Amino acid sequence: MLRLVAALCVVSFGAIAEGRGKPLFHFNDCAAVSEDTDRWQASVTLTKPLELIYATGGEVSFIRDDGQFIEITGTKQAPTGLVCIGVSGRYSEERPSAQIHVKPLPRTEVVNTREIRSIRVRRATEIWHVASFPVTSDKTAILKPLEPYHNLWGQDSLSSTTRHSSVGAITVHYAKGSYSTSSGGNKGLGWFITPTQLGSNNDDLILSYDIWFENFGWGKMGKIPGLFGGVSGDGAYGCGGGNHPVGCYSLRLMWRAGGDGELYAYIPTNQAAGFANRPDVIVNWDYGHSIGRGKIKFQNGVWQTVTEQVHLNTIGHTDGWVKICNQVHGQDQQCYTASNLRMRNEANYHNRGIFFTTFFGGNDPEDAAPNDCHTYFKELHLQIPDGAVVG
């Protein structure tokens, strides 16, 4: 059991009393860190203001809060290899969602005990947004809002509809028995989206989209969209299907049996020592690594918002991280952060856009769709966090 030994009140008792009639918000999340981490700093970013009641972690010694951004510094938790943070508070109108990022601190870094101060709100700037899609049989027209895109396949699985939404959503059909390399049609689709607004030197990017799983038996596994990057141009489109060219990386999400979610990562082989032994990693050097399997959960028959934030590593270091979240509408957000990653070895490798691909598999018949089913996509967003490197 994790030691959650500190609870710091950062609003006055009067403020808490005034807020008693407001809805409660509770957020708990863990991030993987190296087992020798003695000190850490966690940042919790909220999408809407929160009257913070308390924050918990392992021997919390420093906290600062302005309602939408909280920083906590603490010491080693048990078990080692994880930092877990809890935040509780009350909100006035729209329910917030939260993201956590943890970075190890040097052992010599000094922090002030129980210091509370105000800091500016950290926000993200939206650079690209596609809310809906034309409802038409013209597949070129359906995809037009996503231009420029590249390496399109699987158009037979593509359509659009208002079946579960007041606006048009992309619809993807997976035929019973289909998987990535099966014969026949309706086995999913894929392409790369490279918005011009992204620029050429982005190292920190947030993707989000709404997805509905319909009649899903889940099977063994399947892919849904995530971010990708590498060199500029065609060389960035190669990481997938068991291919590992040096000029790219891909960071898609996957569903597993029962709707378990994970980060599915094509990343370089020179990861940090102990990468293959991490409890949150199932290595696969032939295909992609399964990272954080089951840390988030997808649901059948409801709209949910998937979010992925990618922070690229400094060249020569394994300080990159990827945050994945899923929030079923009307429920709490589930999040997981994969830390201490290396996505690139060259300074000209950057985030290039969205690897929009979805299918069952794997590439074996046992990976096939157990029944006819569909997914629906709308509300695609790309955001750049304030302070990120952009070009």
PDB file of C-alpha atoms in Angstrom, residues 109-338:
ATOM      1  CA  GLU A 109      18.147  20.212  -4.793  1.00  0.00           C
ATOM      2  CA  VAL A 110      16.748  22.018  -1.752  1.00  0.00           C
ATOM      3  CA  VAL A 111      13.029  22.745  -1.372  1.00  0.00           C
ATOM      4  CA  ASN A 112      11.225  24.900   1.158  1.00  0.00           C
ATOM      5  CA  THR A 113       9.083  22.953   3.599  1.00  0.00           C
ATOM      6  CA  ARG A 114       5.331  23.599   3.340  1.00  0.00           C
ATOM      7  CA  GLU A 115       5.734  26.790   1.343  1.00  0.00           C
ATOM      8  CA  ILE A 116       2.561  28.017  -0.365  1.00  0.00           C
ATOM      9  CA  ARG A 117       2.660  30.652  -3.081  1.00  0.00           C
ATOM     10  CA  SER A 118       0.643  31.836  -6.065  1.00  0.00           C
ATOM     11  CA  ILE A 119       1.813  31.163  -9.607  1.00  0.00           C
ATOM     12  CA  ARG A 120       0.410  31.896 -13.030  1.00  0.00           C
ATOM     13  CA  VAL A 121      -2.086  29.564 -14.673  1.00  0.00           C
ATOM     14  CA  ARG A 122      -0.386  27.304 -17.181  1.00  0.00           C
ATOM     15  CA  ARG A 123      -2.479  26.816 -20.279  1.00  0.00           C
ATOM     16  CA  ALA A 124      -2.201  25.173 -23.669  1.00  0.00           C
ATOM     17  CA  THR A 125      -2.741  26.949 -26.979  1.00  0.00           C
ATOM     18  CA  GLU A 126      -4.994  25.201 -29.477  1.00  0.00           C
ATOM     19  CA  ILE A 127      -3.446  25.154 -32.944  1.00  0.00           C
ATOM     20  CA  TRP A 128      -5.794  22.786 -34.805  1.00  0.00           C
ATOM     21  CA  HIS A 129      -9.377  21.620 -34.311  1.00  0.00           C
ATOM     22  CA  VAL A 130     -11.761  19.512 -36.388  1.00  0.00           C
ATOM     23  CA  ALA A 131     -15.094  19.316 -34.570  1.00  0.00           C
ATOM     24  CA  SER A 132     -17.091  17.263 -37.070  1.00  0.00           C
ATOM     25  CA  PHE A 133     -17.132  15.751 -40.547  1.00  0.00           C
ATOM     26  CA  PRO A 134     -19.441  16.054 -43.572  1.00  0.00           C
ATOM     27  CA  VAL A 135     -22.120  13.370 -43.679  1.00  0.00           C
ATOM     28  CA  THR A 136     -21.768  12.173 -47.251  1.00  0.00           C
ATOM     29  CA  SER A 137     -20.863   9.113 -49.297  1.00  0.00           C
ATOM     30  CA  ASP A 138     -17.979  11.087 -50.845  1.00  0.00           C
ATOM     31  CA  LYS A 139     -14.959   9.804 -48.915  1.00  0.00           C
ATOM     32  CA  THR A 140     -12.698  12.545 -50.222  1.00  0.00           C
ATOM     33  CA  ALA A 141     -15.127  15.107 -48.802  1.00  0.00           C
ATOM     34  CA  ILE A 142     -15.222  13.297 -45.444  1.00  0.00           C
ATOM     35  CA  LEU A 143     -11.438  13.511 -45.166  1.00  0.00           C
ATOM     36  CA  LYS A 144     -11.039  17.052 -46.481  1.00  0.00           C
ATOM     37  CA  PRO A 145     -11.027  18.667 -42.971  1.00  0.00           C
ATOM     38  CA  LEU A 146      -7.957  16.527 -42.174  1.00  0.00           C
ATOM     39  CA  GLU A 147      -5.784  17.735 -45.069  1.00  0.00           C
ATOM     40  CA  PRO A 148      -2.876  17.432 -45.509  1.00  0.00           C
ATOM     41  CA  TYR A 149      -2.814  13.691 -44.923  1.00  0.00           C
ATOM     42  CA  HIS A 150      -0.580  10.933 -46.269  1.00  0.00           C
ATOM     43  CA  ASN A 151      -0.422   7.163 -46.878  1.00  0.00           C
ATOM     44  CA  LEU A 152      -4.173   6.591 -46.783  1.00  0.00           C
ATOM     45  CA  TRP A 153      -5.444   3.017 -46.708  1.00  0.00           C
ATOM     46  CA  GLY A 154      -8.722   1.280 -45.820  1.00  0.00           C
ATOM     47  CA  GLN A 155     -11.202   3.648 -47.488  1.00  0.00           C
ATOM     48  CA  ASP A 156     -13.717   0.810 -47.744  1.00  0.00           C
ATOM     49  CA  SER A 157     -14.068   0.940 -43.935  1.00  0.00           C
ATOM     50  CA  LEU A 158     -14.672   4.705 -43.920  1.00  0.00           C
ATOM     51  CA  SER A 159     -18.007   6.513 -43.753  1.00  0.00           C
ATOM     52  CA  SER A 160     -19.627   9.291 -41.706  1.00  0.00           C
ATOM     53  CA  THR A 161     -22.835   9.549 -39.714  1.00  0.00           C
ATOM     54  CA  THR A 162     -24.785  11.359 -37.001  1.00  0.00           C
ATOM     55  CA  ARG A 163     -25.800   8.015 -35.437  1.00  0.00           C
ATOM     56  CA  HIS A 164     -24.525   8.853 -31.936  1.00  0.00           C
ATOM     57  CA  SER A 165     -24.036  12.593 -32.272  1.00  0.00           C
ATOM     58  CA  SER A 166     -25.761  15.777 -33.353  1.00  0.00           C
ATOM     59  CA  VAL A 167     -22.800  16.429 -35.682  1.00  0.00           C
ATOM     60  CA  GLY A 168     -21.109  14.261 -38.271  1.00  0.00           C
ATOM     61  CA  ALA A 169     -18.540  11.762 -37.024  1.00  0.00           C
ATOM     62  CA  ILE A 170     -16.089   9.555 -38.882  1.00  0.00           C
ATOM     63  CA  THR A 171     -17.277   5.945 -38.813  1.00  0.00           C
ATOM     64  CA  VAL A 172     -14.920   2.973 -39.085  1.00  0.00           C
ATOM     65  CA  HIS A 173     -16.263  -0.517 -39.843  1.00  0.00           C
ATOM     66  CA  TYR A 174     -14.415  -3.639 -38.666  1.00  0.00           C
ATOM     67  CA  ALA A 175     -15.819  -6.804 -40.230  1.00  0.00           C
ATOM     68  CA  LYS A 176     -16.041  -9.965 -38.155  1.00  0.00           C
ATOM     69  CA  GLY A 177     -12.817 -11.925 -38.610  1.00  0.00           C
ATOM     70  CA  SER A 178     -10.823  -8.939 -39.852  1.00  0.00           C
ATOM     71  CA  TYR A 179      -7.376  -7.908 -38.631  1.00  0.00           C
ATOM     72  CA  SER A 180      -4.532  -5.781 -39.964  1.00  0.00           C
ATOM     73  CA  THR A 181      -3.245  -8.193 -42.631  1.00  0.00           C
ATOM     74  CA  SER A 182      -6.393 -10.239 -43.298  1.00  0.00           C
ATOM     75  CA  SER A 183      -7.768 -10.631 -46.802  1.00  0.00           C
ATOM     76  CA  GLY A 184     -10.981  -8.905 -47.747  1.00  0.00           C
ATOM     77  CA  GLY A 185     -12.253  -5.470 -46.845  1.00  0.00           C
ATOM     78  CA  ASN A 186     -13.604  -3.540 -43.891  1.00  0.00           C
ATOM     79  CA  LYS A 187     -10.602  -4.236 -41.670  1.00  0.00           C
ATOM     80  CA  GLY A 188      -9.979  -0.711 -40.434  1.00  0.00           C
ATOM     81  CA  LEU A 189      -8.044   2.178 -41.913  1.00  0.00           C
ATOM     82  CA  GLY A 190      -5.153   4.541 -41.437  1.00  0.00           C
ATOM     83  CA  TRP A 191      -3.303   7.665 -42.531  1.00  0.00           C
ATOM     84  CA  PHE A 192      -0.930  10.326 -41.205  1.00  0.00           C
ATOM     85  CA  ILE A 193      -2.238  13.855 -40.525  1.00  0.00           C
ATOM     86  CA  THR A 194       0.370  16.658 -40.633  1.00  0.00           C
ATOM     87  CA  PRO A 195      -1.317  20.001 -39.848  1.00  0.00           C
ATOM     88  CA  THR A 196       0.673  22.955 -41.177  1.00  0.00           C
ATOM     89  CA  GLN A 197      -0.096  24.862 -37.955  1.00  0.00           C
ATOM     90  CA  LEU A 198       2.173  22.479 -36.049  1.00  0.00           C
ATOM     91  CA  GLY A 199       5.374  23.936 -37.472  1.00  0.00           C
ATOM     92  CA  SER A 200       8.621  22.066 -37.930  1.00  0.00           C
ATOM     93  CA  ASN A 201      10.229  21.999 -34.457  1.00  0.00           C
ATOM     94  CA  ASN A 202       7.565  20.912 -31.970  1.00  0.00           C
ATOM     95  CA  ASP A 203       8.758  18.904 -28.957  1.00  0.00           C
ATOM     96  CA  ASP A 204       5.637  19.055 -26.729  1.00  0.00           C
ATOM     97  CA  LEU A 205       2.179  18.328 -28.109  1.00  0.00           C
ATOM     98  CA  ILE A 206      -1.287  17.357 -26.845  1.00  0.00           C
ATOM     99  CA  LEU A 207      -3.749  15.340 -28.928  1.00  0.00           C
ATOM    100  CA  SER A 208      -7.362  14.725 -27.932  1.00  0.00           C
ATOM    101  CA  TYR A 209     -10.375  13.235 -29.659  1.00  0.00           C
ATOM    102  CA  ASP A 210     -13.804  11.817 -28.871  1.00  0.00           C
ATOM    103  CA  ILE A 211     -14.394   8.143 -29.643  1.00  0.00           C
ATOM    104  CA  TRP A 212     -17.389   5.814 -29.393  1.00  0.00           C
ATOM    105  CA  PHE A 213     -16.933   2.023 -29.464  1.00  0.00           C
ATOM    106  CA  GLU A 214     -20.048   0.279 -30.813  1.00  0.00           C
ATOM    107  CA  ASN A 215     -20.823  -3.419 -30.364  1.00  0.00           C
ATOM    108  CA  PHE A 216     -17.230  -4.092 -29.352  1.00  0.00           C
ATOM    109  CA  GLY A 217     -16.246  -7.583 -28.264  1.00  0.00           C
ATOM    110  CA  TRP A 218     -12.676  -6.209 -27.946  1.00  0.00           C
ATOM    111  CA  GLY A 219     -10.974  -9.459 -28.915  1.00  0.00           C
ATOM    112  CA  LYS A 220      -7.259  -9.552 -28.056  1.00  0.00           C
ATOM    113  CA  MET A 221      -6.105  -6.116 -29.191  1.00  0.00           C
ATOM    114  CA  GLY A 222      -6.465  -3.217 -31.588  1.00  0.00           C
ATOM    115  CA  LYS A 223      -5.063   0.216 -32.427  1.00  0.00           C
ATOM    116  CA  ILE A 224      -6.465   3.732 -32.112  1.00  0.00           C
ATOM    117  CA  PRO A 225      -4.838   7.055 -33.061  1.00  0.00           C
ATOM    118  CA  GLY A 226      -1.855   8.654 -31.364  1.00  0.00           C
ATOM    119  CA  LEU A 227       0.972  11.052 -32.115  1.00  0.00           C
ATOM    120  CA  PHE A 228       4.011  10.339 -34.266  1.00  0.00           C
ATOM    121  CA  GLY A 229       7.198  12.068 -35.302  1.00  0.00           C
ATOM    122  CA  GLY A 230      10.756  11.923 -36.519  1.00  0.00           C
ATOM    123  CA  VAL A 231      12.446  13.542 -39.482  1.00  0.00           C
ATOM    124  CA  SER A 232      10.593  15.961 -41.730  1.00  0.00           C
ATOM    125  CA  GLY A 233       8.802  14.282 -44.623  1.00  0.00           C
ATOM    126  CA  ASP A 234       8.227  10.679 -45.659  1.00  0.00           C
ATOM    127  CA  GLY A 235      10.850   9.275 -43.290  1.00  0.00           C
ATOM    128  CA  ALA A 236       8.544   9.932 -40.322  1.00  0.00           C
ATOM    129  CA  TYR A 237       5.793   7.652 -41.666  1.00  0.00           C
ATOM    130  CA  GLY A 238       7.592   4.333 -41.305  1.00  0.00           C
ATOM    131  CA  CYS A 239       7.178   3.217 -37.674  1.00  0.00           C
ATOM    132  CA  GLY A 240       4.469   0.574 -37.633  1.00  0.00           C
ATOM    133  CA  GLY A 241       3.680  -2.927 -38.819  1.00  0.00           C
ATOM    134  CA  GLY A 242       6.917  -4.265 -37.379  1.00  0.00           C
ATOM    135  CA  ASN A 243       9.040  -1.676 -39.196  1.00  0.00           C
ATOM    136  CA  HIS A 244      11.564   0.315 -37.137  1.00  0.00           C
ATOM    137  CA  PRO A 245      13.394   2.744 -39.439  1.00  0.00           C
ATOM    138  CA  VAL A 246      15.698   5.165 -37.635  1.00  0.00           C
ATOM    139  CA  GLY A 247      13.900   8.306 -38.817  1.00  0.00           C
ATOM    140  CA  CYS A 248      10.663   7.967 -36.855  1.00  0.00           C
ATOM    141  CA  TYR A 249       8.799   7.095 -33.674  1.00  0.00           C
ATOM    142  CA  SER A 250       5.105   6.381 -33.133  1.00  0.00           C
ATOM    143  CA  LEU A 251       3.044   6.608 -29.956  1.00  0.00           C
ATOM    144  CA  ARG A 252      -0.396   5.211 -30.664  1.00  0.00           C
ATOM    145  CA  LEU A 253      -2.843   3.810 -28.139  1.00  0.00           C
ATOM    146  CA  MET A 254      -4.201   0.280 -28.052  1.00  0.00           C
ATOM    147  CA  TRP A 255      -7.172  -1.490 -26.609  1.00  0.00           C
ATOM    148  CA  ARG A 256      -6.696  -4.941 -25.130  1.00  0.00           C
ATOM    149  CA  ALA A 257      -9.097  -7.641 -23.941  1.00  0.00           C
ATOM    150  CA  GLY A 258     -11.968  -6.216 -21.929  1.00  0.00           C
ATOM    151  CA  GLY A 259     -11.222  -2.638 -23.010  1.00  0.00           C
ATOM    152  CA  ASP A 260      -7.900  -2.247 -21.191  1.00  0.00           C
ATOM    153  CA  GLY A 261      -5.963   0.674 -22.647  1.00  0.00           C
ATOM    154  CA  GLU A 262      -2.245   1.289 -23.075  1.00  0.00           C
ATOM    155  CA  LEU A 263       0.455   3.291 -24.804  1.00  0.00           C
ATOM    156  CA  TYR A 264       1.813   1.375 -27.807  1.00  0.00           C
ATOM    157  CA  ALA A 265       5.272   2.729 -28.553  1.00  0.00           C
ATOM    158  CA  TYR A 266       7.695   2.348 -31.436  1.00  0.00           C
ATOM    159  CA  ILE A 267      10.754   3.988 -29.872  1.00  0.00           C
ATOM    160  CA  PRO A 268      14.550   3.533 -30.099  1.00  0.00           C
ATOM    161  CA  THR A 269      16.264   0.528 -28.566  1.00  0.00           C
ATOM    162  CA  ASN A 270      18.649   2.585 -26.399  1.00  0.00           C
ATOM    163  CA  GLN A 271      16.223   3.127 -23.520  1.00  0.00           C
ATOM    164  CA  ALA A 272      17.270   3.672 -19.897  1.00  0.00           C
ATOM    165  CA  ALA A 273      18.871   0.796 -18.020  1.00  0.00           C
ATOM    166  CA  GLY A 274      16.166  -1.439 -16.602  1.00  0.00           C
ATOM    167  CA  PHE A 275      13.541  -0.427 -19.181  1.00  0.00           C
ATOM    168  CA  ALA A 276      12.704  -4.051 -19.988  1.00  0.00           C
ATOM    169  CA  ASN A 277      12.221  -4.828 -16.289  1.00  0.00           C
ATOM    170  CA  ARG A 278       9.857  -1.968 -15.481  1.00  0.00           C
ATOM    171  CA  PRO A 279       6.534  -3.171 -14.046  1.00  0.00           C
ATOM    172  CA  ASP A 280       4.623  -0.926 -16.465  1.00  0.00           C
ATOM    173  CA  VAL A 281       6.434  -2.161 -19.610  1.00  0.00           C
ATOM    174  CA  ILE A 282       5.941  -5.310 -21.702  1.00  0.00           C
ATOM    175  CA  VAL A 283       8.754  -5.130 -24.233  1.00  0.00           C
ATOM    176  CA  ASN A 284       8.386  -6.174 -27.866  1.00  0.00           C
ATOM    177  CA  TRP A 285      11.415  -5.223 -29.942  1.00  0.00           C
ATOM    178  CA  ASP A 286       9.866  -6.714 -33.098  1.00  0.00           C
ATOM    179  CA  TYR A 287       6.742  -4.570 -32.950  1.00  0.00           C
ATOM    180  CA  GLY A 288       5.743  -1.941 -30.368  1.00  0.00           C
ATOM    181  CA  HIS A 289       6.158  -1.925 -26.607  1.00  0.00           C
ATOM    182  CA  SER A 290       3.066  -2.217 -24.413  1.00  0.00           C
ATOM    183  CA  ILE A 291       3.415   0.490 -21.749  1.00  0.00           C
ATOM    184  CA  GLY A 292       0.923   1.037 -18.934  1.00  0.00           C
ATOM    185  CA  ARG A 293      -1.399  -1.778 -19.981  1.00  0.00           C
ATOM    186  CA  GLY A 294      -4.701  -1.534 -18.127  1.00  0.00           C
ATOM    187  CA  LYS A 295      -3.884   1.835 -16.517  1.00  0.00           C
ATOM    188  CA  ILE A 296      -6.795   3.331 -18.453  1.00  0.00           C
ATOM    189  CA  LYS A 297     -10.004   1.629 -19.559  1.00  0.00           C
ATOM    190  CA  PHE A 298     -12.149   2.107 -22.664  1.00  0.00           C
ATOM    191  CA  GLN A 299     -15.911   1.542 -22.556  1.00  0.00           C
ATOM    192  CA  ASN A 300     -18.428   0.241 -25.056  1.00  0.00           C
ATOM    193  CA  GLY A 301     -21.429   2.312 -26.110  1.00  0.00           C
ATOM    194  CA  VAL A 302     -20.518   5.759 -24.722  1.00  0.00           C
ATOM    195  CA  TRP A 303     -18.644   8.847 -25.845  1.00  0.00           C
ATOM    196  CA  GLN A 304     -15.250   9.213 -24.219  1.00  0.00           C
ATOM    197  CA  THR A 305     -12.375  11.658 -24.706  1.00  0.00           C
ATOM    198  CA  VAL A 306      -8.907  10.259 -25.276  1.00  0.00           C
ATOM    199  CA  THR A 307      -5.974  12.591 -24.544  1.00  0.00           C
ATOM    200  CA  GLU A 308      -2.285  12.058 -25.212  1.00  0.00           C
ATOM    201  CA  GLN A 309       0.533  14.459 -24.377  1.00  0.00           C
ATOM    202  CA  VAL A 310       4.017  13.786 -25.734  1.00  0.00           C
ATOM    203  CA  HIS A 311       7.066  15.541 -24.302  1.00  0.00           C
ATOM    204  CA  LEU A 312      10.151  14.567 -26.285  1.00  0.00           C
ATOM    205  CA  ASN A 313      13.405  13.679 -24.590  1.00  0.00           C
ATOM    206  CA  THR A 314      16.450  15.911 -24.542  1.00  0.00           C
ATOM    207  CA  ILE A 315      19.015  14.548 -27.000  1.00  0.00           C
ATOM    208  CA  GLY A 316      21.279  12.098 -25.190  1.00  0.00           C
ATOM    209  CA  HIS A 317      18.880  11.603 -22.283  1.00  0.00           C
ATOM    210  CA  THR A 318      15.879   9.447 -21.356  1.00  0.00           C
ATOM    211  CA  ASP A 319      13.788  12.285 -19.917  1.00  0.00           C
ATOM    212  CA  GLY A 320      10.871  12.070 -22.349  1.00  0.00           C
ATOM    213  CA  TRP A 321       7.367  11.239 -21.187  1.00  0.00           C
ATOM    214  CA  VAL A 322       3.942  10.418 -22.561  1.00  0.00           C
ATOM    215  CA  LYS A 323       0.674  11.044 -20.740  1.00  0.00           C
ATOM    216  CA  ILE A 324      -2.427   9.113 -21.819  1.00  0.00           C
ATOM    217  CA  CYS A 325      -5.922   9.713 -20.436  1.00  0.00           C
ATOM    218  CA  ASN A 326      -9.430   8.497 -21.066  1.00  0.00           C
ATOM    219  CA  GLN A 327     -12.551  10.174 -19.728  1.00  0.00           C
ATOM    220  CA  VAL A 328     -15.944   8.622 -20.275  1.00  0.00           C
ATOM    221  CA  HIS A 329     -18.274  11.599 -20.469  1.00  0.00           C
ATOM    222  CA  GLY A 330     -19.812  12.216 -17.057  1.00  0.00           C
ATOM    223  CA  GLN A 331     -17.214  10.131 -15.221  1.00  0.00           C
ATOM    224  CA  ASP A 332     -13.796  10.746 -13.692  1.00  0.00           C
ATOM    225  CA  GLN A 333     -10.794  10.914 -15.965  1.00  0.00           C
ATOM    226  CA  GLN A 334      -8.304   8.034 -15.875  1.00  0.00           C
ATOM    227  CA  CYS A 335      -4.674   8.897 -16.609  1.00  0.00           C
ATOM    228  CA  TYR A 336      -1.266   7.302 -16.754  1.00  0.00           C
ATOM    229  CA  THR A 337       2.170   8.811 -17.402  1.00  0.00           C
ATOM    230  CA  ALA A 338       5.015   6.826 -18.939  1.00  0.00           C
TER     231      ALA A 338
END
